[in-house]
PDB file of C-alpha atoms in Angstrom:
ATOM      1  CA  UNK A  20     -85.476  31.440  50.412  1.00 66.00           C
ATOM      2  CA  UNK A  21     -84.973  29.281  47.358  1.00 89.00           C
ATOM      3  CA  UNK A  22     -83.042  26.039  47.735  1.00 88.00           C
ATOM      4  CA  UNK A  23     -81.092  26.595  44.504  1.00 83.00           C
ATOM      5  CA  UNK A  24     -79.774  29.950  45.762  1.00 84.00           C
ATOM      6  CA  UNK A  25     -78.549  28.361  48.983  1.00 83.00           C
ATOM      7  CA  UNK A  26     -76.919  25.476  47.119  1.00 80.00           C
ATOM      8  CA  UNK A  27     -75.196  27.938  44.767  1.00 77.00           C
ATOM      9  CA  UNK A  28     -73.846  29.918  47.720  1.00 81.00           C
ATOM     10  CA  UNK A  29     -72.529  26.746  49.348  1.00 82.00           C
ATOM     11  CA  UNK A  30     -70.760  25.721  46.124  1.00 81.00           C
ATOM     12  CA  UNK A  31     -69.329  29.205  45.683  1.00 80.00           C
ATOM     13  CA  UNK A  32     -67.875  29.022  49.181  1.00 80.00           C
ATOM     14  CA  UNK A  33     -65.779  25.940  48.376  1.00 91.00           C
ATOM     15  CA  UNK A  34     -64.995  26.624  44.728  1.00 92.00           C
ATOM     16  CA  UNK A  35     -61.471  27.973  45.324  1.00 93.00           C
ATOM     17  CA  UNK A  36     -60.667  24.975  47.516  1.00 94.00           C
ATOM     18  CA  UNK A  37     -61.860  22.606  44.786  1.00 95.00           C
ATOM     19  CA  UNK A  38     -59.835  24.411  42.110  1.00 96.00           C
ATOM     20  CA  UNK A  39     -56.689  24.100  44.216  1.00 97.00           C
ATOM     21  CA  UNK A  40     -57.425  20.401  44.754  1.00 96.00           C
ATOM     22  CA  UNK A  41     -57.751  19.872  40.994  1.00 96.00           C
ATOM     23  CA  UNK A  42     -54.398  21.623  40.427  1.00 96.00           C
ATOM     24  CA  UNK A  43     -52.683  19.678  43.221  1.00 95.00           C
ATOM     25  CA  UNK A  44     -51.137  16.757  41.299  1.00 93.00           C
ATOM     26  CA  UNK A  45     -50.138  18.198  37.943  1.00 94.00           C
ATOM     27  CA  UNK A  46     -50.440  21.273  35.739  1.00 95.00           C
ATOM     28  CA  UNK A  47     -53.955  21.538  34.300  1.00 96.00           C
ATOM     29  CA  UNK A  48     -55.548  23.380  31.441  1.00 93.00           C
ATOM     30  CA  UNK A  49     -58.487  25.621  32.405  1.00 91.00           C
ATOM     31  CA  UNK A  50     -60.892  23.390  30.476  1.00 90.00           C
ATOM     32  CA  UNK A  51     -59.755  20.452  32.642  1.00 92.00           C
ATOM     33  CA  UNK A  52     -60.494  22.491  35.766  1.00 94.00           C
ATOM     34  CA  UNK A  53     -64.015  23.146  34.482  1.00 93.00           C
ATOM     35  CA  UNK A  54     -64.476  19.489  33.545  1.00 92.00           C
ATOM     36  CA  UNK A  55     -63.256  18.346  36.974  1.00 93.00           C
ATOM     37  CA  UNK A  56     -65.728  20.652  38.689  1.00 92.00           C
ATOM     38  CA  UNK A  57     -68.600  19.586  36.445  1.00 91.00           C
ATOM     39  CA  UNK A  58     -67.771  15.894  36.898  1.00 92.00           C
ATOM     40  CA  UNK A  59     -68.022  16.461  40.656  1.00 91.00           C
ATOM     41  CA  UNK A  60     -71.423  18.155  40.205  1.00 86.00           C
ATOM     42  CA  UNK A  61     -69.944  21.527  41.153  1.00 84.00           C
ATOM     43  CA  UNK A  62     -71.949  23.118  38.365  1.00 73.00           C
ATOM     44  CA  UNK A  63     -70.111  26.205  37.177  1.00 76.00           C
ATOM     45  CA  UNK A  64     -70.150  28.620  34.295  1.00 80.00           C
ATOM     46  CA  UNK A  65     -66.883  29.143  32.477  1.00 81.00           C
ATOM     47  CA  UNK A  66     -67.095  32.881  33.088  1.00 85.00           C
ATOM     48  CA  UNK A  67     -66.803  32.212  36.825  1.00 86.00           C
ATOM     49  CA  UNK A  68     -63.682  30.068  36.641  1.00 91.00           C
ATOM     50  CA  UNK A  69     -61.345  32.276  34.613  1.00 92.00           C
ATOM     51  CA  UNK A  70     -61.486  35.244  37.021  1.00 92.00           C
ATOM     52  CA  UNK A  71     -60.962  32.845  39.942  1.00 93.00           C
ATOM     53  CA  UNK A  72     -57.906  31.319  38.264  1.00 95.00           C
ATOM     54  CA  UNK A  73     -56.524  34.807  37.670  1.00 95.00           C
ATOM     55  CA  UNK A  74     -57.141  35.823  41.279  1.00 95.00           C
ATOM     56  CA  UNK A  75     -55.495  32.647  42.601  1.00 97.00           C
ATOM     57  CA  UNK A  76     -52.531  33.388  40.329  1.00 97.00           C
ATOM     58  CA  UNK A  77     -52.365  37.020  41.476  1.00 97.00           C
ATOM     59  CA  UNK A  78     -52.453  35.829  45.106  1.00 97.00           C
ATOM     60  CA  UNK A  79     -49.410  33.655  44.383  1.00 98.00           C
ATOM     61  CA  UNK A  80     -51.260  30.359  44.906  1.00 98.00           C
ATOM     62  CA  UNK A  81     -51.123  29.297  41.256  1.00 98.00           C
ATOM     63  CA  UNK A  82     -48.650  29.877  38.468  1.00 97.00           C
ATOM     64  CA  UNK A  83     -49.140  29.198  34.791  1.00 96.00           C
ATOM     65  CA  UNK A  84     -47.176  28.462  31.687  1.00 95.00           C
ATOM     66  CA  UNK A  85     -48.098  28.580  28.038  1.00 95.00           C
ATOM     67  CA  UNK A  86     -47.816  25.384  26.048  1.00 92.00           C
ATOM     68  CA  UNK A  87     -48.195  24.989  22.311  1.00 92.00           C
ATOM     69  CA  UNK A  88     -51.200  22.937  21.213  1.00 86.00           C
ATOM     70  CA  UNK A  89     -51.585  20.768  18.146  1.00 88.00           C
ATOM     71  CA  UNK A  90     -55.315  21.547  18.227  1.00 86.00           C
ATOM     72  CA  UNK A  91     -55.320  25.340  18.054  1.00 88.00           C
ATOM     73  CA  UNK A  92     -53.780  28.247  19.932  1.00 91.00           C
ATOM     74  CA  UNK A  93     -51.336  27.842  22.844  1.00 92.00           C
ATOM     75  CA  UNK A  94     -52.860  26.707  26.124  1.00 92.00           C
ATOM     76  CA  UNK A  95     -52.341  28.108  29.591  1.00 94.00           C
ATOM     77  CA  UNK A  96     -51.601  25.390  32.162  1.00 96.00           C
ATOM     78  CA  UNK A  97     -52.027  26.155  35.864  1.00 97.00           C
ATOM     79  CA  UNK A  98     -50.180  24.555  38.758  1.00 96.00           C
ATOM     80  CA  UNK A  99     -49.851  25.101  42.487  1.00 97.00           C
ATOM     81  CA  UNK A 100     -46.965  27.186  43.754  1.00 98.00           C
ATOM     82  CA  UNK A 101     -45.201  26.376  47.039  1.00 97.00           C
ATOM     83  CA  UNK A 102     -47.391  29.039  48.674  1.00 98.00           C
ATOM     84  CA  UNK A 103     -50.427  27.392  47.062  1.00 97.00           C
ATOM     85  CA  UNK A 104     -49.466  23.989  48.487  1.00 97.00           C
ATOM     86  CA  UNK A 105     -49.100  25.458  51.969  1.00 97.00           C
ATOM     87  CA  UNK A 106     -52.427  27.252  51.642  1.00 97.00           C
ATOM     88  CA  UNK A 107     -54.129  24.092  50.374  1.00 97.00           C
ATOM     89  CA  UNK A 108     -52.784  22.131  53.345  1.00 96.00           C
ATOM     90  CA  UNK A 109     -54.270  24.745  55.676  1.00 95.00           C
ATOM     91  CA  UNK A 110     -57.583  24.631  53.802  1.00 94.00           C
ATOM     92  CA  UNK A 111     -57.698  20.846  54.052  1.00 94.00           C
ATOM     93  CA  UNK A 112     -57.383  21.118  57.838  1.00 94.00           C
ATOM     94  CA  UNK A 113     -60.064  23.805  57.967  1.00 93.00           C
ATOM     95  CA  UNK A 114     -62.335  21.751  55.726  1.00 93.00           C
ATOM     96  CA  UNK A 115     -62.012  18.745  58.023  1.00 93.00           C
ATOM     97  CA  UNK A 116     -62.861  20.921  61.044  1.00 94.00           C
ATOM     98  CA  UNK A 117     -65.892  22.361  59.264  1.00 92.00           C
ATOM     99  CA  UNK A 118     -67.194  18.946  58.193  1.00 93.00           C
ATOM    100  CA  UNK A 119     -66.788  17.649  61.751  1.00 94.00           C
ATOM    101  CA  UNK A 120     -68.544  20.690  63.214  1.00 95.00           C
ATOM    102  CA  UNK A 121     -71.503  20.322  60.847  1.00 92.00           C
ATOM    103  CA  UNK A 122     -71.656  16.602  61.633  1.00 93.00           C
ATOM    104  CA  UNK A 123     -71.754  17.359  65.371  1.00 94.00           C
ATOM    105  CA  UNK A 124     -74.521  19.932  64.946  1.00 94.00           C
ATOM    106  CA  UNK A 125     -76.466  17.549  62.749  1.00 90.00           C
ATOM    107  CA  UNK A 126     -76.212  14.602  65.154  1.00 92.00           C
ATOM    108  CA  UNK A 127     -77.052  16.768  68.185  1.00 90.00           C
ATOM    109  CA  UNK A 128     -80.319  17.764  66.529  1.00 67.00           C
ATOM    110  CA  UNK A 129     -81.282  14.305  65.282  1.00 59.00           C
TER     111      UNK A 129
END
């Protein structure tokens, strides 16, 4: 098994969680979501993010609004819905449990 494939699968597994975290504080433009992920070394291709944003919107976790731009066409800004905030809170608890479980397994084997 190739290391890069495993790393890509691990990133893919937490990508939705990271997108919701990026949208947590304020409405964000899709390009800002991509930049936030890249800055965190969550290497992604743009073609992966747009379908995820649409799915999160269709699931009622994100909403969007169009905003005029002085630098081109209108931009779509995404933000968490109330359902999205609740879901993110649940994910944060699950993430903490997962990190602790991996830490326990790792220290038991050391």
